[in-house]
CSV table of C-alpha atoms in Angstrom, one decimal:
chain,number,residue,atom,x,y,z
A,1376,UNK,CA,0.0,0.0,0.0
A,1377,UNK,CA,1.3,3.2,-1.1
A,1378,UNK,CA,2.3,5.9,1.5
A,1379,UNK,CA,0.4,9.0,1.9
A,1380,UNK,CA,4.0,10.5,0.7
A,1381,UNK,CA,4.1,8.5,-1.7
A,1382,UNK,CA,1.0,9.5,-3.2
A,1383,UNK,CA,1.1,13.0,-2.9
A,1384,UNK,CA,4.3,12.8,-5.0
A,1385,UNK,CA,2.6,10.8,-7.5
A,1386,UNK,CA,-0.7,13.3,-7.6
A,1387,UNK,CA,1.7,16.3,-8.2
A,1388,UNK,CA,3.8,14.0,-10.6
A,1389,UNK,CA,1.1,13.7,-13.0
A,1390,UNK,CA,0.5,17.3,-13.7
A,1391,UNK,CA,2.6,18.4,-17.0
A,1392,UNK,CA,4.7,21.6,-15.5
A,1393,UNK,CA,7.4,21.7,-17.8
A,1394,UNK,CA,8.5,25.0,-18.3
A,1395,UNK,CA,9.5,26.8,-21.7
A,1396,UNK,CA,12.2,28.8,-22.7
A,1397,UNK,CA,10.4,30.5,-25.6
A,1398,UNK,CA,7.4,32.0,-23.5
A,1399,UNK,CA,7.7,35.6,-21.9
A,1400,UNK,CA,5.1,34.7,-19.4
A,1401,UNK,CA,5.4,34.4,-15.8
A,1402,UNK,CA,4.8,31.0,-15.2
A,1403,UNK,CA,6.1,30.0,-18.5
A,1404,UNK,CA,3.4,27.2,-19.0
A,1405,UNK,CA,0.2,26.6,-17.5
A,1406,UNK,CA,0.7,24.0,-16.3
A,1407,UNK,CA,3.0,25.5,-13.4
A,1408,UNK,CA,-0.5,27.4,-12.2
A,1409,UNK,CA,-2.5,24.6,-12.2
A,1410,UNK,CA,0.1,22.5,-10.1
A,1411,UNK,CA,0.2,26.1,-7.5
A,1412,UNK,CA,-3.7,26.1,-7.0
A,1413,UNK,CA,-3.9,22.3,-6.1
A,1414,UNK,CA,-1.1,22.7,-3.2
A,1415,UNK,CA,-2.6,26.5,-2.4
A,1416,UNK,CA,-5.8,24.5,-1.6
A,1417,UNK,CA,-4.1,21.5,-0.3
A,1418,UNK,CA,-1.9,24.3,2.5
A,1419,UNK,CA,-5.2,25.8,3.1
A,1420,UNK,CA,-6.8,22.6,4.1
A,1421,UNK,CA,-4.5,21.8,6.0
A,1422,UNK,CA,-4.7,25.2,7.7
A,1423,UNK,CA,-1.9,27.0,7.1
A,1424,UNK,CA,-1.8,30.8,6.9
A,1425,UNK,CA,-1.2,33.6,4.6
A,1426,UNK,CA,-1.5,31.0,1.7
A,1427,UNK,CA,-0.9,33.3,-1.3
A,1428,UNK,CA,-0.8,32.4,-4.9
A,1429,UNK,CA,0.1,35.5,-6.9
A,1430,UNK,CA,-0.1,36.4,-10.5
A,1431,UNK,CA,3.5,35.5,-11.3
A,1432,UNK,CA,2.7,32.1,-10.4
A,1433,UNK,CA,5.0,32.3,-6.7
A,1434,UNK,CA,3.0,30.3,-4.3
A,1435,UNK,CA,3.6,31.4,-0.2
A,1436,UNK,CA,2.4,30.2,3.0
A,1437,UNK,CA,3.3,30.5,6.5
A,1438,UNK,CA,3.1,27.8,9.6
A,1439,UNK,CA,3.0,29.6,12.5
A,1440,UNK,CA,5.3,29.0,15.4
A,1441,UNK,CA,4.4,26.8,18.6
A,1442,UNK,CA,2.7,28.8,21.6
A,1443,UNK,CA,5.2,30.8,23.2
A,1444,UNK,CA,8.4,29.7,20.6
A,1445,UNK,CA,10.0,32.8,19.9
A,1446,UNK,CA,13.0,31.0,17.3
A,1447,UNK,CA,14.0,32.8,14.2
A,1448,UNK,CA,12.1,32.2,11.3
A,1449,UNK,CA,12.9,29.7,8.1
A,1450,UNK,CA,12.0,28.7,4.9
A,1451,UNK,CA,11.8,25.6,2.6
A,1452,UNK,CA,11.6,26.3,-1.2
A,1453,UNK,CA,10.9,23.8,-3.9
A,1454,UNK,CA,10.0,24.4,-7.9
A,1455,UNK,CA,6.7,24.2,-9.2
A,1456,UNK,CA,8.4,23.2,-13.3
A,1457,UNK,CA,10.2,19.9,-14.4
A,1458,UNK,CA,12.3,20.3,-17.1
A,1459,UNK,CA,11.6,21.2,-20.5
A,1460,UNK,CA,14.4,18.4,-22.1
A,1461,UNK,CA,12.4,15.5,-22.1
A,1462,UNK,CA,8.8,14.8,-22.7
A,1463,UNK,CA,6.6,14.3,-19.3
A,1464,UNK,CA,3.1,12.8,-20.5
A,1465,UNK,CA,1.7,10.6,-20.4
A,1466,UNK,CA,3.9,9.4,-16.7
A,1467,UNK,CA,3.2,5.5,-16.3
A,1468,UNK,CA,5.3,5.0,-13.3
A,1469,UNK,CA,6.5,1.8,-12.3
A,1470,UNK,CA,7.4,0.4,-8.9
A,1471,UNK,CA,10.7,-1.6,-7.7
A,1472,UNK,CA,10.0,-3.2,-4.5
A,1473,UNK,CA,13.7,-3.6,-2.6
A,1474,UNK,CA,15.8,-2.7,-5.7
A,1475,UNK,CA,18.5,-5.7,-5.9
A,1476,UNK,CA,21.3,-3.6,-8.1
A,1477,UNK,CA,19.9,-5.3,-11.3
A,1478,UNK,CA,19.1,-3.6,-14.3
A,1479,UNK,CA,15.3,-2.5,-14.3
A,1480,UNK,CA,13.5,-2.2,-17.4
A,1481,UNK,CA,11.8,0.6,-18.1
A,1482,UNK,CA,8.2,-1.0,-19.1
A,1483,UNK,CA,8.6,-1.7,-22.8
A,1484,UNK,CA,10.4,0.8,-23.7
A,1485,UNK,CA,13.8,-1.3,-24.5
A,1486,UNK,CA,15.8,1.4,-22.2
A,1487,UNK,CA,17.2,0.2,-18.7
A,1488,UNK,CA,18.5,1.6,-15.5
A,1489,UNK,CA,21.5,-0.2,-14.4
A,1490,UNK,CA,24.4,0.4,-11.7
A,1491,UNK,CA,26.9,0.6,-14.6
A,1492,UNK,CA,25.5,3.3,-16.2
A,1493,UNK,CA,24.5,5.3,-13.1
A,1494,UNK,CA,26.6,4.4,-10.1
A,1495,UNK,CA,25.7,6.7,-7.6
A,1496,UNK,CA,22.5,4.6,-7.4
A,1497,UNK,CA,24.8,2.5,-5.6
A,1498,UNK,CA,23.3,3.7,-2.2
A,1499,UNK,CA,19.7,2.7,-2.8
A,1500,UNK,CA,20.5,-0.7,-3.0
A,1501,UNK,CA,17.6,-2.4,-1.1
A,1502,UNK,CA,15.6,0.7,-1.6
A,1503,UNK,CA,11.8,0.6,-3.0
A,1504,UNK,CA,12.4,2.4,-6.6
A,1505,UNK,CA,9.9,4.8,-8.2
A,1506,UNK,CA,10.4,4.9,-12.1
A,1507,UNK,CA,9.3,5.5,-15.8
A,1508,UNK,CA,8.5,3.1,-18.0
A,1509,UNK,CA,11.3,5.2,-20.2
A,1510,UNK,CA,9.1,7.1,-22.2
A,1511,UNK,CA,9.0,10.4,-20.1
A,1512,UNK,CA,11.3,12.1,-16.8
A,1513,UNK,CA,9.6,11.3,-13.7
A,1514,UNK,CA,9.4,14.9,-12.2
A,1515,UNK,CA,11.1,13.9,-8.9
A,1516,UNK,CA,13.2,17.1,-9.7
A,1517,UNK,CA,11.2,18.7,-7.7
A,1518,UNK,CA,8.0,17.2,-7.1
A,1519,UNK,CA,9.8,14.7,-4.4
A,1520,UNK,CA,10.6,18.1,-2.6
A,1521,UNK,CA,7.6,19.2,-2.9
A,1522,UNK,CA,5.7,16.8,-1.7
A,1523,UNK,CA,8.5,16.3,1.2
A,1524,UNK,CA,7.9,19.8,2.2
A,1525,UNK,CA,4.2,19.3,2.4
A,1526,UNK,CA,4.6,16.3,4.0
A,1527,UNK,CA,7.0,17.9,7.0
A,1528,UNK,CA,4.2,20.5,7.6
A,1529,UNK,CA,1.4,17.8,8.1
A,1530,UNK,CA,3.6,15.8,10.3
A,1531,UNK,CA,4.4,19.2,12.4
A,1532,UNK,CA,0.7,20.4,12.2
A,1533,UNK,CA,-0.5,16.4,14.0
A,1534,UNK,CA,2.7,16.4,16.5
A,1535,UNK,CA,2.2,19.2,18.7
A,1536,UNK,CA,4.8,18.2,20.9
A,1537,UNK,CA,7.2,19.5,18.0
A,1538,UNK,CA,8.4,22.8,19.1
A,1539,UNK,CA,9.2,25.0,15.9
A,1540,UNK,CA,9.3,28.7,15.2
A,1541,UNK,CA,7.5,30.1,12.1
A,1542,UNK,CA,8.0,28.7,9.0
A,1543,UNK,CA,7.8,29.6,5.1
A,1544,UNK,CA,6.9,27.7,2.5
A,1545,UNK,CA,7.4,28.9,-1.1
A,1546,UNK,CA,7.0,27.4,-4.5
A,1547,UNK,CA,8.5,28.9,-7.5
A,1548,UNK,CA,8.3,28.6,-11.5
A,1549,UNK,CA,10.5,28.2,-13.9
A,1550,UNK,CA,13.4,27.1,-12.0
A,1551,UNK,CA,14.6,24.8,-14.8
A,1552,UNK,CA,15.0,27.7,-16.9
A,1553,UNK,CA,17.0,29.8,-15.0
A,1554,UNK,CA,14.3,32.7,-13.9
A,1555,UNK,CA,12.9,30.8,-10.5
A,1556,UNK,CA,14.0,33.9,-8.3
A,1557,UNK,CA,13.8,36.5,-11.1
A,1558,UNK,CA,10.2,37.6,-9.1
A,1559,UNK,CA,10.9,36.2,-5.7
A,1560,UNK,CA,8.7,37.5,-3.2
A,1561,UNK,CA,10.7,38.4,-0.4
A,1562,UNK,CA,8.1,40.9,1.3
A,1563,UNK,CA,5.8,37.8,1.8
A,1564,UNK,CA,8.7,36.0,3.1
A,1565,UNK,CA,10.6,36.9,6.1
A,1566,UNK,CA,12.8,34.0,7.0
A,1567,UNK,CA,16.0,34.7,8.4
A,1568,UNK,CA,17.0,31.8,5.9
A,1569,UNK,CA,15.8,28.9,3.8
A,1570,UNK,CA,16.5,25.7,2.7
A,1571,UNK,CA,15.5,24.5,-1.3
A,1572,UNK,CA,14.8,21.0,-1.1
A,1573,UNK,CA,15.8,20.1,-5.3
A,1574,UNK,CA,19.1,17.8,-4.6
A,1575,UNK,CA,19.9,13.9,-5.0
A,1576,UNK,CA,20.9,11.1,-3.5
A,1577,UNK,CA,20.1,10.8,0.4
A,1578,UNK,CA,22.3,13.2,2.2
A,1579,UNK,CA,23.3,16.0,0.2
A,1580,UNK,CA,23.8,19.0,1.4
A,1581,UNK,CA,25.0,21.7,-0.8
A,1582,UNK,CA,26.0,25.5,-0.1
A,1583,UNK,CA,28.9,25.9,-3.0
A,1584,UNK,CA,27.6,26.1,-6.8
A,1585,UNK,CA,29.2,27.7,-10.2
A,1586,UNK,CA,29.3,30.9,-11.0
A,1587,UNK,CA,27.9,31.4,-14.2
A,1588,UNK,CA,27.8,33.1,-17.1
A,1589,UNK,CA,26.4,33.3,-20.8
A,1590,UNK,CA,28.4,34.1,-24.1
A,1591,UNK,CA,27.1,34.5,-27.4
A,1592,UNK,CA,29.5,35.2,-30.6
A,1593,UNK,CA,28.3,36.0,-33.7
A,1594,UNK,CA,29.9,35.7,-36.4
A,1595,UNK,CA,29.1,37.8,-39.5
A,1596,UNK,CA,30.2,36.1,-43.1
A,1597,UNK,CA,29.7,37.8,-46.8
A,1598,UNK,CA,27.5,34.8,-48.9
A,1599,UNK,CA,28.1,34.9,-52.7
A,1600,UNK,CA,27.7,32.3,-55.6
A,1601,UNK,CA,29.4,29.5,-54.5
A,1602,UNK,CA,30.8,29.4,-58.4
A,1603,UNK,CA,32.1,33.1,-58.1
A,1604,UNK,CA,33.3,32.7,-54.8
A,1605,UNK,CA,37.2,32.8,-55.1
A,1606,UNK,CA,38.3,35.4,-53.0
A,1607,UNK,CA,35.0,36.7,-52.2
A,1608,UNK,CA,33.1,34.3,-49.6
A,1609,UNK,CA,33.6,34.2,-46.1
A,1610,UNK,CA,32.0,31.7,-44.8
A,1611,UNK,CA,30.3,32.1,-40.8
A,1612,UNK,CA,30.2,28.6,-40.6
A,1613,UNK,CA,34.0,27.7,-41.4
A,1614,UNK,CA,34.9,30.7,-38.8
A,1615,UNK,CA,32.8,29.4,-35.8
A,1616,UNK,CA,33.8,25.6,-36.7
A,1617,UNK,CA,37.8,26.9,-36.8
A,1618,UNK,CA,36.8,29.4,-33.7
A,1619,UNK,CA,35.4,26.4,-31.3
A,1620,UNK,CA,38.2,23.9,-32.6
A,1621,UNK,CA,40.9,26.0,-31.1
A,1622,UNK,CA,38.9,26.7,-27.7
A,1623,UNK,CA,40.0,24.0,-24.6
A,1624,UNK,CA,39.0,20.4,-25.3
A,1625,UNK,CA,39.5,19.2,-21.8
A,1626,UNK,CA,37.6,22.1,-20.2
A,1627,UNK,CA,34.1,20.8,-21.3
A,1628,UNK,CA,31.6,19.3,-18.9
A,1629,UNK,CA,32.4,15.8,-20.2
A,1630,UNK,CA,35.9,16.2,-19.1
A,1631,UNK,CA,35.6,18.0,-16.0
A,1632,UNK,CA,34.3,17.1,-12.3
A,1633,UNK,CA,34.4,18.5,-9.0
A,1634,UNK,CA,35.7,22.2,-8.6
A,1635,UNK,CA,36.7,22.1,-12.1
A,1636,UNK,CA,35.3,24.6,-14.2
A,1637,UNK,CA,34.2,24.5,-18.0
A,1638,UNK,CA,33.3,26.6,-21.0
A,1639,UNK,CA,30.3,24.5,-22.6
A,1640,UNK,CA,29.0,25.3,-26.5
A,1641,UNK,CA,25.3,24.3,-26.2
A,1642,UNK,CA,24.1,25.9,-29.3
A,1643,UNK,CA,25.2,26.8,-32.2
A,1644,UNK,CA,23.5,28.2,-35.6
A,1645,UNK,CA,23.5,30.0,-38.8
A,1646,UNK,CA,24.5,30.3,-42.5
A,1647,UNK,CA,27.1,30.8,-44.4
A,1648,UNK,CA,26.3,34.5,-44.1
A,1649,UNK,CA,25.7,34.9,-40.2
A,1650,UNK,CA,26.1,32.4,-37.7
A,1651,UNK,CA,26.3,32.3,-33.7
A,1652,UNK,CA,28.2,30.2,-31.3
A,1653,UNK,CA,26.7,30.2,-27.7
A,1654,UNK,CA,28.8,29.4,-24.7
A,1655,UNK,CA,27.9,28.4,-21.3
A,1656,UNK,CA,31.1,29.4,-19.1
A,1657,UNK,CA,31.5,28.0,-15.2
A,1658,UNK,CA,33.9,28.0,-12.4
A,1659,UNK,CA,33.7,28.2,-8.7
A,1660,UNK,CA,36.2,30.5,-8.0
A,1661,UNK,CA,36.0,34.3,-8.5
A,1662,UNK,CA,39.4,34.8,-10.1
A,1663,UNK,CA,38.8,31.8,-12.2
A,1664,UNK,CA,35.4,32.9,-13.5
A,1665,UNK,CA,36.9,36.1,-14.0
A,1666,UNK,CA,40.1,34.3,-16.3
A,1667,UNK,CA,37.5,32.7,-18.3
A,1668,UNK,CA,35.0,35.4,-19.3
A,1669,UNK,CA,39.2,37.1,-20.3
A,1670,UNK,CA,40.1,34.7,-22.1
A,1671,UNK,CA,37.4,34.3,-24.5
A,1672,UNK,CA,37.1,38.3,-25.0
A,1673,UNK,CA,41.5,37.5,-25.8
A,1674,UNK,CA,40.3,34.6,-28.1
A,1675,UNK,CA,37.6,36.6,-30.1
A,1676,UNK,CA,40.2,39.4,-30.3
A,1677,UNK,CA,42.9,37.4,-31.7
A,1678,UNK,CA,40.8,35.9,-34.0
A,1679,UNK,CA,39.5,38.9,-35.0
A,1680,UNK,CA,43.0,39.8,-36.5
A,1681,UNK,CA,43.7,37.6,-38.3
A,1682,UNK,CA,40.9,38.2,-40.9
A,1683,UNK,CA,39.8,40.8,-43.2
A,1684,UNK,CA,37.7,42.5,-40.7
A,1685,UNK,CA,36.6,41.8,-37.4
A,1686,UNK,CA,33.3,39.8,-37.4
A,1687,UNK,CA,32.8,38.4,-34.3
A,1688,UNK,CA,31.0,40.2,-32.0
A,1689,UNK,CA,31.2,38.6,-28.6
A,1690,UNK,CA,28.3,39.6,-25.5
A,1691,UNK,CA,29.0,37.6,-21.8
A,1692,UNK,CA,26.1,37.9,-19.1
A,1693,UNK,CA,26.5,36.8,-16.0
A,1694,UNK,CA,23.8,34.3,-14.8
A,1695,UNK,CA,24.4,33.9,-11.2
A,1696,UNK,CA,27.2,33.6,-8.7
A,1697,UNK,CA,28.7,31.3,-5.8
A,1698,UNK,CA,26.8,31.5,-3.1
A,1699,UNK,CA,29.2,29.8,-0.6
A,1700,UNK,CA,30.4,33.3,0.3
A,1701,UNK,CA,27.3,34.3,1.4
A,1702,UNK,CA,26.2,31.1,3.4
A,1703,UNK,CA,29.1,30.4,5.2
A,1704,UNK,CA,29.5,34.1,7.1
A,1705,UNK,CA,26.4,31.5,8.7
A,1706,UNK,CA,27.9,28.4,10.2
A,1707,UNK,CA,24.5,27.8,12.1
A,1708,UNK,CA,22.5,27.3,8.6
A,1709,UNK,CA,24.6,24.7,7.9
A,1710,UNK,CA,25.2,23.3,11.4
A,1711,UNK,CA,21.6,22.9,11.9
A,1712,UNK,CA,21.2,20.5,8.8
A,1713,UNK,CA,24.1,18.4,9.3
A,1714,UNK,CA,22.6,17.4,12.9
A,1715,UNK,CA,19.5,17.2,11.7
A,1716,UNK,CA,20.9,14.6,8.8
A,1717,UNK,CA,22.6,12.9,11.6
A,1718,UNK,CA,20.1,12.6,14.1
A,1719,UNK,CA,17.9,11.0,11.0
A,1720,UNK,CA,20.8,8.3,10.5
A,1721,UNK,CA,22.0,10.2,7.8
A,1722,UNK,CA,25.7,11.0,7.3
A,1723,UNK,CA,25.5,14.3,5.5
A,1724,UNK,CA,27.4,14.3,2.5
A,1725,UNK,CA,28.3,18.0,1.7
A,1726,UNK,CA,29.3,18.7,-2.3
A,1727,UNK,CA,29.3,21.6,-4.5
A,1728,UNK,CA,26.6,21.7,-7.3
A,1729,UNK,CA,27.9,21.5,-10.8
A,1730,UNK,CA,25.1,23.8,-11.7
A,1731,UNK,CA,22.7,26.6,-9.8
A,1732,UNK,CA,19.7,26.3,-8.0
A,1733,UNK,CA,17.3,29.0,-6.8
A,1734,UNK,CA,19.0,29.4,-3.8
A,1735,UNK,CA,22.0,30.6,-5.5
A,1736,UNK,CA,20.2,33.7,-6.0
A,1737,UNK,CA,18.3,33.8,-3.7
A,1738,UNK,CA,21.1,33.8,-1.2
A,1739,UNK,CA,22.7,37.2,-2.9
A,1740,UNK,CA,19.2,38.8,-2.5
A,1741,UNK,CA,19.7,38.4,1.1
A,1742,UNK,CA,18.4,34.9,2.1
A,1743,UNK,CA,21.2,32.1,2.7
A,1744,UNK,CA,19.4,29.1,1.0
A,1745,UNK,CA,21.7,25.8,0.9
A,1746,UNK,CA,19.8,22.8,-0.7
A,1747,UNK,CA,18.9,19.4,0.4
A,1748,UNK,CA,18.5,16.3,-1.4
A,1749,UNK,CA,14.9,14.6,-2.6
A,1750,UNK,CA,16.1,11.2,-2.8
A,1751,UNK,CA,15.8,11.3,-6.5
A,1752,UNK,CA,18.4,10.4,-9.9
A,1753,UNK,CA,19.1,10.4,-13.2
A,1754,UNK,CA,16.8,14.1,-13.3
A,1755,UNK,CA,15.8,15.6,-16.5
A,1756,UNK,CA,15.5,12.2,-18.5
A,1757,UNK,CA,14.1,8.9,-18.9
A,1758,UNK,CA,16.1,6.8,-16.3
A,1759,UNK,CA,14.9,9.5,-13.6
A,1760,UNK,CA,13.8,7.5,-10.6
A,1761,UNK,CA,13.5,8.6,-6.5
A,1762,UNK,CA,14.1,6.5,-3.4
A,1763,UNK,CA,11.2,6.1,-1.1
A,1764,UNK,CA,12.5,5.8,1.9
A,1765,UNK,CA,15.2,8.6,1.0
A,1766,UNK,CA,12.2,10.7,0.5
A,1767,UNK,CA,10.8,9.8,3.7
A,1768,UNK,CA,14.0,10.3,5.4
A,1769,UNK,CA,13.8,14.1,3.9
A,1770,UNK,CA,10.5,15.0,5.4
A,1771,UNK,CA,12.3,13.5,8.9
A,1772,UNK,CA,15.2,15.9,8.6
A,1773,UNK,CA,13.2,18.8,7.3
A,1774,UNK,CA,11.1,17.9,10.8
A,1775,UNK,CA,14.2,17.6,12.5
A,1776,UNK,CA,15.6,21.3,11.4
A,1777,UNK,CA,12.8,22.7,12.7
A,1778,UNK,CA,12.8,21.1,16.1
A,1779,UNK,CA,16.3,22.0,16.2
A,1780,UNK,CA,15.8,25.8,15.4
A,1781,UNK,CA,13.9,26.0,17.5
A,1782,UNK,CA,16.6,25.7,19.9
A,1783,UNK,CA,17.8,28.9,18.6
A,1784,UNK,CA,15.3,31.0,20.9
C-alpha cells in the first residue's frame, strides 16, 4: 500500500509543468499554475496561513510558530516546473520493490537503469524504486521536494509536541530555466533563511555552486555564388567551426568534475552569411570565472586579427554567482542540517553543485538558501527515478531542522 507521501508525490507527478524557454510569461506554462492552485488549496486545508498564490505564479504560505516559541524564522523552497528536455506525458510510473542492483526495465520501452550506467544509485541498494517506463522524466526534480515539504508541515501540524518557530513555505516557477527567483517575493517571506529542497541522492547537502555566465558570438560572413566565390566568400560557418576547434578540449563538462570549471558550447547556428556560437562558461572561484570570461574576450580578439575584418561580436552575461560566500559568514545554517541529517541516520554528504539552484540567488538577494536532497536520480530524462525511503528520510530531517531551530530561541 502506497504511502500517503508516496502518493502526494505521484498526484503532483502527474500534472505536466514543464517549463519553456520560448514563452515571456510568468509562469512560462500553465501547467505550473495549475500544479500552484492544487497545493494553495491543499496548505489551506491543512490550515496553514497567509497561503498566497500571486499572479506571477509564486506560491507562499506560513506555519506559525508553537505557543510561546519565539526562534527565528525559516523557509523551505521547492519548484513548481520539471524540465523542458524531455517529454513528461503521459507518466506511467512503475514500482521496484527492494531494488536488488539489477538492471530495471523501463516497461517496454527497451531502455534500462543499471548500476553501470549510473553508479551513484549505488546507495539505494535495497531501496523501493519509483520509475518511468522510459518514455517520459519522472518529475522527482522537484515534485519529491515538494511533496516532502508538504509532507514535513502535516507531520508538524498532527505532533504538537514539535516545538518549531514560524515557518515559510514557497513554491516557485521556472526554476529549470533559470528565472525561478527572477520575481521572488521576499516581502511575503521573512525568513531569516531557507532551505531548497531540489538535490539527490540521500544526504546531500550543498551551499557551493558555479558561477555562471552566458556568451554568445556572432559571427558575421559575406554569402556569394558559391561558383564566383574565389576570393570573395567568407563563410560564418568555417569561422565558428575553426573558432570552437581551437577553444580548450578538456575544459568541457564531459571532461571535467568536482571544482573544475568548464566553457560549454550548447548551441550553435547560422548560414554561411551569419552564424552564432553560444557558450555556457563555469567555475567556482571568483578569479577563475573572471580568467574565463578574459580569455574568450582575448580569443575573439585574436581571432578577429587575423581576418579581413573583425566579425565576431562577442556579449558575456553573467547568470548567477557562488553563493558559498554568502552562506558560510552563517555556520548555524549549515550546522543545523548536518545534525539534523545525523540525528535521521543520515551521514550528511556535503558537495558543491555542478550547476545553480534557486538558492544561488536567492542567497545574494539576502536569504542564505543551501539545498537538500529529494532522494531522487538520473533528473531531467528517462532513467529519472527517486528513493522512497530517501524521500521519507527528507521529510524526517526537514522535521528535524525545525525542532532543532527552534533551539535557537
Amino acid at each position: 500500500m502506497q504511502s500517503p507521501l508516496t502518493q502526494r508525490f505521484l498526484r503532483y507527478a502527474h500534472i505536466d509543468t514543464r517549463s519553456d524557454p520560448a514563452s515571456p510569461s510568468c509562469p512560462s506554462t500553465a501547467g505550473q499554475r495549475i500544479l500552484a492552485q492544487e497545493l494553495a488549496t491543499e496548505l489551506t486545508t491543512l490550515g496553514l496561513a497567509e497561503v498566497t498564490l500571486d499572479e506571477n505564479g509564486y506560491l507562499t504560505a506560513r506555519l506559525p510558530a508553537s505557543p510561546g516559541c519565539s526562534a527565528p524564522a525559516i523557509g523551505w523552497i521547492a519548484h513548481l516546473d520539471t524540465s523542458p528536455d524531455f517529454a513528461a506525458q503521459p507518466l506511467k510510473p512503475q514500482f521496484v520493490p527492494a531494488w536488488k542492483g539489477k538492471d530495471i526495465a523501463l516497461g517496454d520501452s527497451g531502455e534500462r537503469i543499471s548500476l553501470k550506467a549510473f553508479p551513484a544509485l549505488r546507495s539505494c541498494r535495497g531501496h523501493d524504486l519509483i520509475t518511468t517506463d522510459g518514455r517520459t522524466l519522472l518529475g522527482a526534480d522537484d515534485k519529491a521536494g515538494i511533496a516532502e515539504i508538504v509532507t514535513a508541515v502535516e507531520t508538524l501540524l498532527a505532533s504538537p509536541d514539535i516545538i518549531h518557530g514560524e515557518i515559510y513555505l514557497a513554491f516557485t516557477p521556472d526554476e529549470e530555466i533559470g528565472r525561478g527567483a527572477d520575481l521572488f517575493p521576499l516581502a511575503r517571506f521573512p525568513a531569516r533563511w531557507a532551505y531548497t529542497v531540489d538535490g539527490g541522492e540521500m544526504g546531500e547537502l550543498e551551499y557551493e555552486n558555479f558561477n555562471a555566465a552566458s556568451a554568445c558570438i556572432k559571427i558575421q560572413g559575406n554569402n556569394v555564388h558559391p561558383g564566383t566565390a574565389y576570393g570573395t566568400l567568407v563563410n560564418a560557418l568555417t569561422l565558428a567551426s575553426v573558432f570552437h576547434s581551437g577553444m580548450p578540449q578538456h575544459e568541457t563538462p564531459e571532461q571535467t568534475q568536482g571544482l573544475e570549471g568548464f566553457f560549454h558550447l550548447h548551441h550553435m547556428a547560422g548560414d554561411v552569411e551569419a552564424a552564432e556560437l553560444h557558450y555556457l562558461i563555469r567555475d567556482f572561484v571568483d578569479e577563475g570565472f573572471a580568467r574565463r570570461k578574459a580569455y574568450l574576450a582575448e580569443r575573439v580578439a585574436a581571432f578577429n586579427r587575423e581576418l579581413d575584418q573583425p566579425r565576431l561580436v562577442l556579449t558575456v552575461s553573467d547568470s548567477y554567482f557562488n553563493m558559498r560566500r554568502k552562506i558560510t559568514p552563517h555556520p548555524h545554517i549549515i550546522d543545523i542540517a548536518c545534525a539534523a541529517m545525523q540525528g535521521a541516520g543520515i551521514k550528511p554528504k556535503i558537495k558543491p553543485i555542478r550547476g545553480g539552484t534557486d538558492g544561488s540567488r536567492l542567497s545574494f538577494m539576502g536569504l542564505p538558501c543551501p539545498n537538500l536532497f529529494t532522494g531522487g536520480f538520473n533528473f531531467h530524462g528517462k532513467h529519472e527515478c527517486v528513493s522512497i525511503q530517501a524521500m521519507h528520510k527528507a521529510v524526517e530531517v526537514l522535521v528535524a531542522i525545525a525542532r532543532h531551530t527552534a533551539q535557537l530561541q
